[in-house]
JSON list of C-alpha atoms in Angstrom, two decimals:
[
{"chain": "A", "resi": 390, "resn": "MET", "atom": "CA", "xyz": [-12.03, 6.14, 7.73]},
{"chain": "A", "resi": 391, "resn": "SER", "atom": "CA", "xyz": [-11.36, 8.55, 10.57]},
{"chain": "A", "resi": 392, "resn": "PRO", "atom": "CA", "xyz": [-9.11, 7.55, 13.46]},
{"chain": "A", "resi": 393, "resn": "GLU", "atom": "CA", "xyz": [-10.82, 6.22, 16.53]},
{"chain": "A", "resi": 394, "resn": "LYS", "atom": "CA", "xyz": [-11.93, 8.69, 19.16]},
{"chain": "A", "resi": 395, "resn": "HIS", "atom": "CA", "xyz": [-9.66, 9.00, 22.17]},
{"chain": "A", "resi": 396, "resn": "PRO", "atom": "CA", "xyz": [-11.19, 6.93, 25.02]},
{"chain": "A", "resi": 397, "resn": "SER", "atom": "CA", "xyz": [-11.46, 10.06, 27.21]},
{"chain": "A", "resi": 398, "resn": "ALA", "atom": "CA", "xyz": [-13.11, 12.23, 24.53]},
{"chain": "A", "resi": 399, "resn": "ASN", "atom": "CA", "xyz": [-16.56, 12.09, 26.14]},
{"chain": "A", "resi": 400, "resn": "ASN", "atom": "CA", "xyz": [-15.44, 12.38, 29.77]},
{"chain": "A", "resi": 401, "resn": "THR", "atom": "CA", "xyz": [-17.41, 14.70, 32.03]},
{"chain": "A", "resi": 402, "resn": "TYR", "atom": "CA", "xyz": [-15.75, 16.04, 35.17]},
{"chain": "A", "resi": 403, "resn": "GLU", "atom": "CA", "xyz": [-17.03, 17.63, 38.36]},
{"chain": "A", "resi": 404, "resn": "THR", "atom": "CA", "xyz": [-15.80, 20.18, 40.84]},
{"chain": "A", "resi": 405, "resn": "GLU", "atom": "CA", "xyz": [-17.52, 21.27, 44.02]},
{"chain": "A", "resi": 406, "resn": "ARG", "atom": "CA", "xyz": [-19.97, 23.53, 42.17]},
{"chain": "A", "resi": 407, "resn": "LEU", "atom": "CA", "xyz": [-19.52, 22.80, 38.47]},
{"chain": "A", "resi": 408, "resn": "ILE", "atom": "CA", "xyz": [-19.92, 20.12, 35.84]},
{"chain": "A", "resi": 409, "resn": "LEU", "atom": "CA", "xyz": [-17.37, 20.27, 33.02]},
{"chain": "A", "resi": 410, "resn": "ARG", "atom": "CA", "xyz": [-18.42, 18.48, 29.87]},
{"chain": "A", "resi": 411, "resn": "PRO", "atom": "CA", "xyz": [-16.93, 18.53, 26.39]},
{"chain": "A", "resi": 412, "resn": "MET", "atom": "CA", "xyz": [-18.32, 21.32, 24.22]},
{"chain": "A", "resi": 413, "resn": "SER", "atom": "CA", "xyz": [-20.74, 19.91, 21.62]},
{"chain": "A", "resi": 414, "resn": "ARG", "atom": "CA", "xyz": [-22.81, 21.23, 18.72]},
{"chain": "A", "resi": 415, "resn": "GLU", "atom": "CA", "xyz": [-25.78, 21.60, 21.12]},
{"chain": "A", "resi": 416, "resn": "ASP", "atom": "CA", "xyz": [-23.80, 24.42, 22.78]},
{"chain": "A", "resi": 417, "resn": "LYS", "atom": "CA", "xyz": [-23.80, 26.58, 19.65]},
{"chain": "A", "resi": 418, "resn": "ASP", "atom": "CA", "xyz": [-26.21, 29.19, 21.10]},
{"chain": "A", "resi": 419, "resn": "PHE", "atom": "CA", "xyz": [-24.05, 29.53, 24.21]},
{"chain": "A", "resi": 420, "resn": "VAL", "atom": "CA", "xyz": [-20.80, 29.80, 22.20]},
{"chain": "A", "resi": 421, "resn": "PHE", "atom": "CA", "xyz": [-22.41, 32.43, 19.98]},
{"chain": "A", "resi": 422, "resn": "GLU", "atom": "CA", "xyz": [-23.42, 34.46, 23.05]},
{"chain": "A", "resi": 423, "resn": "LEU", "atom": "CA", "xyz": [-20.10, 34.07, 24.90]},
{"chain": "A", "resi": 424, "resn": "TYR", "atom": "CA", "xyz": [-17.87, 34.76, 21.90]},
{"chain": "A", "resi": 425, "resn": "ASN", "atom": "CA", "xyz": [-19.73, 37.96, 21.05]},
{"chain": "A", "resi": 426, "resn": "ARG", "atom": "CA", "xyz": [-19.55, 39.49, 24.52]},
{"chain": "A", "resi": 427, "resn": "PRO", "atom": "CA", "xyz": [-17.47, 42.71, 24.50]},
{"chain": "A", "resi": 428, "resn": "LYS", "atom": "CA", "xyz": [-15.17, 41.39, 27.27]},
{"chain": "A", "resi": 429, "resn": "PHE", "atom": "CA", "xyz": [-14.50, 38.16, 25.35]},
{"chain": "A", "resi": 430, "resn": "ILE", "atom": "CA", "xyz": [-13.59, 40.11, 22.23]},
{"chain": "A", "resi": 431, "resn": "GLN", "atom": "CA", "xyz": [-11.45, 42.55, 24.25]},
{"chain": "A", "resi": 432, "resn": "HIS", "atom": "CA", "xyz": [-9.45, 39.93, 26.18]},
{"chain": "A", "resi": 433, "resn": "ILE", "atom": "CA", "xyz": [-9.52, 36.86, 23.94]},
{"chain": "A", "resi": 434, "resn": "GLY", "atom": "CA", "xyz": [-10.23, 38.24, 20.50]},
{"chain": "A", "resi": 435, "resn": "ASN", "atom": "CA", "xyz": [-12.81, 38.25, 17.77]},
{"chain": "A", "resi": 436, "resn": "ARG", "atom": "CA", "xyz": [-13.20, 34.67, 16.59]},
{"chain": "A", "resi": 437, "resn": "ASN", "atom": "CA", "xyz": [-15.58, 35.67, 13.77]},
{"chain": "A", "resi": 438, "resn": "VAL", "atom": "CA", "xyz": [-18.47, 33.76, 15.29]},
{"chain": "A", "resi": 439, "resn": "ASN", "atom": "CA", "xyz": [-21.08, 36.04, 13.71]},
{"chain": "A", "resi": 440, "resn": "THR", "atom": "CA", "xyz": [-23.99, 33.61, 13.45]},
{"chain": "A", "resi": 441, "resn": "ILE", "atom": "CA", "xyz": [-25.29, 30.53, 15.27]},
{"chain": "A", "resi": 442, "resn": "GLU", "atom": "CA", "xyz": [-24.05, 28.51, 12.29]},
{"chain": "A", "resi": 443, "resn": "ASP", "atom": "CA", "xyz": [-20.55, 30.00, 12.73]},
{"chain": "A", "resi": 444, "resn": "ALA", "atom": "CA", "xyz": [-20.67, 28.92, 16.39]},
{"chain": "A", "resi": 445, "resn": "GLU", "atom": "CA", "xyz": [-21.65, 25.37, 15.43]},
{"chain": "A", "resi": 446, "resn": "ASN", "atom": "CA", "xyz": [-18.86, 25.21, 12.84]},
{"chain": "A", "resi": 447, "resn": "TYR", "atom": "CA", "xyz": [-16.36, 26.55, 15.37]},
{"chain": "A", "resi": 448, "resn": "ILE", "atom": "CA", "xyz": [-17.30, 23.75, 17.78]},
{"chain": "A", "resi": 449, "resn": "LEU", "atom": "CA", "xyz": [-17.19, 21.06, 15.07]},
{"chain": "A", "resi": 450, "resn": "ASN", "atom": "CA", "xyz": [-13.99, 22.27, 13.37]},
{"chain": "A", "resi": 451, "resn": "ARG", "atom": "CA", "xyz": [-11.94, 23.63, 16.26]},
{"chain": "A", "resi": 452, "resn": "PHE", "atom": "CA", "xyz": [-13.04, 21.94, 19.50]},
{"chain": "A", "resi": 453, "resn": "ALA", "atom": "CA", "xyz": [-14.25, 18.47, 18.46]},
{"chain": "A", "resi": 454, "resn": "PRO", "atom": "CA", "xyz": [-11.16, 17.36, 16.47]},
{"chain": "A", "resi": 455, "resn": "GLN", "atom": "CA", "xyz": [-8.73, 18.13, 19.31]},
{"chain": "A", "resi": 456, "resn": "ILE", "atom": "CA", "xyz": [-10.77, 16.41, 22.01]},
{"chain": "A", "resi": 457, "resn": "GLU", "atom": "CA", "xyz": [-11.34, 13.37, 19.78]},
{"chain": "A", "resi": 458, "resn": "ARG", "atom": "CA", "xyz": [-7.61, 13.13, 19.03]},
{"chain": "A", "resi": 459, "resn": "LEU", "atom": "CA", "xyz": [-6.09, 14.00, 22.43]},
{"chain": "A", "resi": 460, "resn": "GLY", "atom": "CA", "xyz": [-8.93, 13.23, 24.87]},
{"chain": "A", "resi": 461, "resn": "TYR", "atom": "CA", "xyz": [-8.95, 16.75, 26.33]},
{"chain": "A", "resi": 462, "resn": "GLY", "atom": "CA", "xyz": [-9.95, 20.14, 25.00]},
{"chain": "A", "resi": 463, "resn": "ASN", "atom": "CA", "xyz": [-12.69, 22.69, 25.59]},
{"chain": "A", "resi": 464, "resn": "TYR", "atom": "CA", "xyz": [-15.31, 22.12, 28.28]},
{"chain": "A", "resi": 465, "resn": "LEU", "atom": "CA", "xyz": [-18.60, 23.82, 28.93]},
{"chain": "A", "resi": 466, "resn": "LEU", "atom": "CA", "xyz": [-19.08, 24.92, 32.55]},
{"chain": "A", "resi": 467, "resn": "VAL", "atom": "CA", "xyz": [-22.51, 24.18, 33.97]},
{"chain": "A", "resi": 468, "resn": "THR", "atom": "CA", "xyz": [-23.50, 24.93, 37.56]},
{"chain": "A", "resi": 469, "resn": "LYS", "atom": "CA", "xyz": [-24.61, 21.94, 39.59]},
{"chain": "A", "resi": 470, "resn": "GLU", "atom": "CA", "xyz": [-27.18, 24.15, 41.26]},
{"chain": "A", "resi": 471, "resn": "GLY", "atom": "CA", "xyz": [-29.53, 25.53, 38.62]},
{"chain": "A", "resi": 472, "resn": "SER", "atom": "CA", "xyz": [-27.82, 23.91, 35.61]},
{"chain": "A", "resi": 473, "resn": "GLU", "atom": "CA", "xyz": [-26.78, 27.29, 34.22]},
{"chain": "A", "resi": 474, "resn": "LYS", "atom": "CA", "xyz": [-24.18, 27.48, 31.45]},
{"chain": "A", "resi": 475, "resn": "VAL", "atom": "CA", "xyz": [-21.65, 29.94, 32.85]},
{"chain": "A", "resi": 476, "resn": "GLY", "atom": "CA", "xyz": [-18.55, 29.67, 30.68]},
{"chain": "A", "resi": 477, "resn": "ALA", "atom": "CA", "xyz": [-15.89, 27.48, 29.15]},
{"chain": "A", "resi": 478, "resn": "VAL", "atom": "CA", "xyz": [-12.46, 26.20, 30.13]},
{"chain": "A", "resi": 479, "resn": "GLY", "atom": "CA", "xyz": [-9.98, 24.12, 28.23]},
{"chain": "A", "resi": 480, "resn": "ILE", "atom": "CA", "xyz": [-6.48, 23.08, 27.32]},
{"chain": "A", "resi": 481, "resn": "PHE", "atom": "CA", "xyz": [-5.66, 23.94, 23.73]},
{"chain": "A", "resi": 482, "resn": "GLU", "atom": "CA", "xyz": [-3.05, 23.25, 21.10]},
{"chain": "A", "resi": 483, "resn": "ARG", "atom": "CA", "xyz": [-2.27, 26.67, 19.70]},
{"chain": "A", "resi": 484, "resn": "GLU", "atom": "CA", "xyz": [-0.21, 27.66, 16.69]},
{"chain": "A", "resi": 485, "resn": "GLY", "atom": "CA", "xyz": [2.88, 29.52, 17.83]},
{"chain": "A", "resi": 486, "resn": "LEU", "atom": "CA", "xyz": [3.06, 27.80, 21.23]},
{"chain": "A", "resi": 487, "resn": "ASP", "atom": "CA", "xyz": [5.12, 24.67, 21.88]},
{"chain": "A", "resi": 488, "resn": "ILE", "atom": "CA", "xyz": [3.23, 23.85, 25.07]},
{"chain": "A", "resi": 489, "resn": "VAL", "atom": "CA", "xyz": [-0.56, 23.43, 25.28]},
{"chain": "A", "resi": 490, "resn": "ASP", "atom": "CA", "xyz": [-2.24, 26.37, 26.93]},
{"chain": "A", "resi": 491, "resn": "ILE", "atom": "CA", "xyz": [-5.07, 26.69, 29.39]},
{"chain": "A", "resi": 492, "resn": "GLY", "atom": "CA", "xyz": [-7.84, 29.14, 28.67]},
{"chain": "A", "resi": 493, "resn": "TYR", "atom": "CA", "xyz": [-11.18, 30.10, 30.17]},
{"chain": "A", "resi": 494, "resn": "SER", "atom": "CA", "xyz": [-13.96, 32.59, 29.75]},
{"chain": "A", "resi": 495, "resn": "LEU", "atom": "CA", "xyz": [-17.14, 33.29, 31.68]},
{"chain": "A", "resi": 496, "resn": "LEU", "atom": "CA", "xyz": [-20.25, 35.27, 31.02]},
{"chain": "A", "resi": 497, "resn": "GLU", "atom": "CA", "xyz": [-19.74, 38.52, 32.99]},
{"chain": "A", "resi": 498, "resn": "GLU", "atom": "CA", "xyz": [-22.69, 37.83, 35.28]},
{"chain": "A", "resi": 499, "resn": "PHE", "atom": "CA", "xyz": [-20.86, 34.78, 36.67]},
{"chain": "A", "resi": 500, "resn": "GLU", "atom": "CA", "xyz": [-17.46, 36.43, 37.18]},
{"chain": "A", "resi": 501, "resn": "GLY", "atom": "CA", "xyz": [-16.13, 37.05, 40.68]},
{"chain": "A", "resi": 502, "resn": "LYS", "atom": "CA", "xyz": [-17.64, 33.87, 42.14]},
{"chain": "A", "resi": 503, "resn": "GLY", "atom": "CA", "xyz": [-14.53, 31.69, 41.85]},
{"chain": "A", "resi": 504, "resn": "TYR", "atom": "CA", "xyz": [-15.91, 29.57, 38.99]},
{"chain": "A", "resi": 505, "resn": "ALA", "atom": "CA", "xyz": [-13.02, 30.30, 36.62]},
{"chain": "A", "resi": 506, "resn": "PHE", "atom": "CA", "xyz": [-10.38, 29.31, 39.18]},
{"chain": "A", "resi": 507, "resn": "GLU", "atom": "CA", "xyz": [-12.33, 26.22, 40.26]},
{"chain": "A", "resi": 508, "resn": "ALA", "atom": "CA", "xyz": [-12.70, 25.08, 36.64]},
{"chain": "A", "resi": 509, "resn": "ALA", "atom": "CA", "xyz": [-9.14, 25.99, 35.60]},
{"chain": "A", "resi": 510, "resn": "GLN", "atom": "CA", "xyz": [-7.71, 24.14, 38.61]},
{"chain": "A", "resi": 511, "resn": "LYS", "atom": "CA", "xyz": [-9.69, 21.04, 37.61]},
{"chain": "A", "resi": 512, "resn": "VAL", "atom": "CA", "xyz": [-8.63, 21.22, 33.95]},
{"chain": "A", "resi": 513, "resn": "LYS", "atom": "CA", "xyz": [-4.99, 21.73, 34.94]},
{"chain": "A", "resi": 514, "resn": "SER", "atom": "CA", "xyz": [-5.17, 18.61, 37.11]},
{"chain": "A", "resi": 515, "resn": "ILE", "atom": "CA", "xyz": [-6.93, 16.65, 34.32]},
{"chain": "A", "resi": 516, "resn": "GLY", "atom": "CA", "xyz": [-4.16, 17.61, 31.89]},
{"chain": "A", "resi": 517, "resn": "MET", "atom": "CA", "xyz": [-1.28, 16.88, 34.23]},
{"chain": "A", "resi": 518, "resn": "ASP", "atom": "CA", "xyz": [-2.61, 13.98, 36.32]},
{"chain": "A", "resi": 519, "resn": "ASP", "atom": "CA", "xyz": [-4.85, 12.15, 33.83]},
{"chain": "A", "resi": 520, "resn": "PHE", "atom": "CA", "xyz": [-2.99, 12.91, 30.58]},
{"chain": "A", "resi": 521, "resn": "GLY", "atom": "CA", "xyz": [0.58, 13.22, 31.84]},
{"chain": "A", "resi": 522, "resn": "LEU", "atom": "CA", "xyz": [1.22, 16.73, 30.56]},
{"chain": "A", "resi": 523, "resn": "THR", "atom": "CA", "xyz": [4.45, 17.96, 32.14]},
{"chain": "A", "resi": 524, "resn": "LYS", "atom": "CA", "xyz": [3.88, 21.63, 31.36]},
{"chain": "A", "resi": 525, "resn": "ILE", "atom": "CA", "xyz": [0.93, 23.89, 30.67]},
{"chain": "A", "resi": 526, "resn": "SER", "atom": "CA", "xyz": [1.15, 27.46, 29.43]},
{"chain": "A", "resi": 527, "resn": "ALA", "atom": "CA", "xyz": [-1.21, 30.42, 29.36]},
{"chain": "A", "resi": 528, "resn": "ILE", "atom": "CA", "xyz": [-1.37, 33.55, 27.24]},
{"chain": "A", "resi": 529, "resn": "ILE", "atom": "CA", "xyz": [-3.10, 36.62, 28.62]},
{"chain": "A", "resi": 530, "resn": "SER", "atom": "CA", "xyz": [-3.56, 40.13, 27.30]},
{"chain": "A", "resi": 531, "resn": "LYS", "atom": "CA", "xyz": [-1.48, 42.67, 29.23]},
{"chain": "A", "resi": 532, "resn": "ASP", "atom": "CA", "xyz": [-4.56, 44.56, 30.45]},
{"chain": "A", "resi": 533, "resn": "ASN", "atom": "CA", "xyz": [-6.38, 41.49, 31.80]},
{"chain": "A", "resi": 534, "resn": "ILE", "atom": "CA", "xyz": [-5.15, 41.78, 35.39]},
{"chain": "A", "resi": 535, "resn": "SER", "atom": "CA", "xyz": [-7.79, 39.47, 36.92]},
{"chain": "A", "resi": 536, "resn": "SER", "atom": "CA", "xyz": [-6.80, 36.65, 34.54]},
{"chain": "A", "resi": 537, "resn": "GLN", "atom": "CA", "xyz": [-3.12, 37.21, 35.28]},
{"chain": "A", "resi": 538, "resn": "LYS", "atom": "CA", "xyz": [-3.84, 36.85, 39.02]},
{"chain": "A", "resi": 539, "resn": "LEU", "atom": "CA", "xyz": [-5.88, 33.69, 38.43]},
{"chain": "A", "resi": 540, "resn": "ILE", "atom": "CA", "xyz": [-3.11, 32.08, 36.35]},
{"chain": "A", "resi": 541, "resn": "GLU", "atom": "CA", "xyz": [-0.50, 32.94, 38.98]},
{"chain": "A", "resi": 542, "resn": "LYS", "atom": "CA", "xyz": [-2.78, 31.48, 41.69]},
{"chain": "A", "resi": 543, "resn": "LEU", "atom": "CA", "xyz": [-2.90, 28.30, 39.55]},
{"chain": "A", "resi": 544, "resn": "GLY", "atom": "CA", "xyz": [0.88, 28.09, 39.86]},
{"chain": "A", "resi": 545, "resn": "LEU", "atom": "CA", "xyz": [1.95, 29.38, 36.44]},
{"chain": "A", "resi": 546, "resn": "LYS", "atom": "CA", "xyz": [4.74, 31.94, 36.29]},
{"chain": "A", "resi": 547, "resn": "PHE", "atom": "CA", "xyz": [5.25, 34.83, 33.86]},
{"chain": "A", "resi": 548, "resn": "LYS", "atom": "CA", "xyz": [8.07, 33.97, 31.44]},
{"chain": "A", "resi": 549, "resn": "LYS", "atom": "CA", "xyz": [8.05, 36.41, 28.51]},
{"chain": "A", "resi": 550, "resn": "HIS", "atom": "CA", "xyz": [5.98, 38.34, 26.00]},
{"chain": "A", "resi": 551, "resn": "VAL", "atom": "CA", "xyz": [4.80, 36.61, 22.81]},
{"chain": "A", "resi": 552, "resn": "ILE", "atom": "CA", "xyz": [2.99, 37.50, 19.60]},
{"chain": "A", "resi": 553, "resn": "LEU", "atom": "CA", "xyz": [1.09, 34.57, 18.07]},
{"chain": "A", "resi": 554, "resn": "PRO", "atom": "CA", "xyz": [1.23, 33.92, 14.29]},
{"chain": "A", "resi": 555, "resn": "GLY", "atom": "CA", "xyz": [-1.16, 36.18, 12.40]},
{"chain": "A", "resi": 556, "resn": "GLU", "atom": "CA", "xyz": [-1.70, 38.44, 15.43]},
{"chain": "A", "resi": 557, "resn": "THR", "atom": "CA", "xyz": [-0.34, 41.86, 16.35]},
{"chain": "A", "resi": 558, "resn": "GLU", "atom": "CA", "xyz": [-0.99, 42.05, 20.10]},
{"chain": "A", "resi": 559, "resn": "GLU", "atom": "CA", "xyz": [1.88, 41.23, 22.41]},
{"chain": "A", "resi": 560, "resn": "LEU", "atom": "CA", "xyz": [0.64, 38.87, 25.13]},
{"chain": "A", "resi": 561, "resn": "ASN", "atom": "CA", "xyz": [1.97, 37.81, 28.52]},
{"chain": "A", "resi": 562, "resn": "TYR", "atom": "CA", "xyz": [3.16, 34.19, 28.40]},
{"chain": "A", "resi": 563, "resn": "TYR", "atom": "CA", "xyz": [3.00, 32.03, 31.54]},
{"chain": "A", "resi": 564, "resn": "GLU", "atom": "CA", "xyz": [4.16, 28.48, 32.17]},
{"chain": "A", "resi": 565, "resn": "THR", "atom": "CA", "xyz": [4.05, 25.88, 34.92]},
{"chain": "A", "resi": 566, "resn": "GLU", "atom": "CA", "xyz": [7.41, 25.51, 36.69]}
]
């Protein structure tokens, strides 16, 4: 028998312009599209989501277990106006990091509108205020200047460079004070 779902596992949140809801198998087409965008692969990495089935498995095996266990995880970003799926934001347990990290990605056509900051600010507050996290980290590729600025605007400070297990790229590591 599997452990009970965390009571917050199905929570949906809102910001001024966005609805954040837990990623589910119904989002497999969106995950497939997002994870295969050149910018996603460049800045976040190739997650080997090569088919719609891979996307569904990624959601079921990577996203669902964490949110069911901890109550927070990866959220789909949907605009209140127009109900467009624009990206994802989440707080993740990541091998090689002692502190959960915040991450986000948007389809390029929705960048530059403040959605990523709006969503990341909400998820940071969910993690710290609702779940009592005392620290949140972020890892960002050295060439992703816009993400570095967003994370600093969120109140995280650059601490050091890290290389995650099984990876070769040195990343900038940020942490809340």
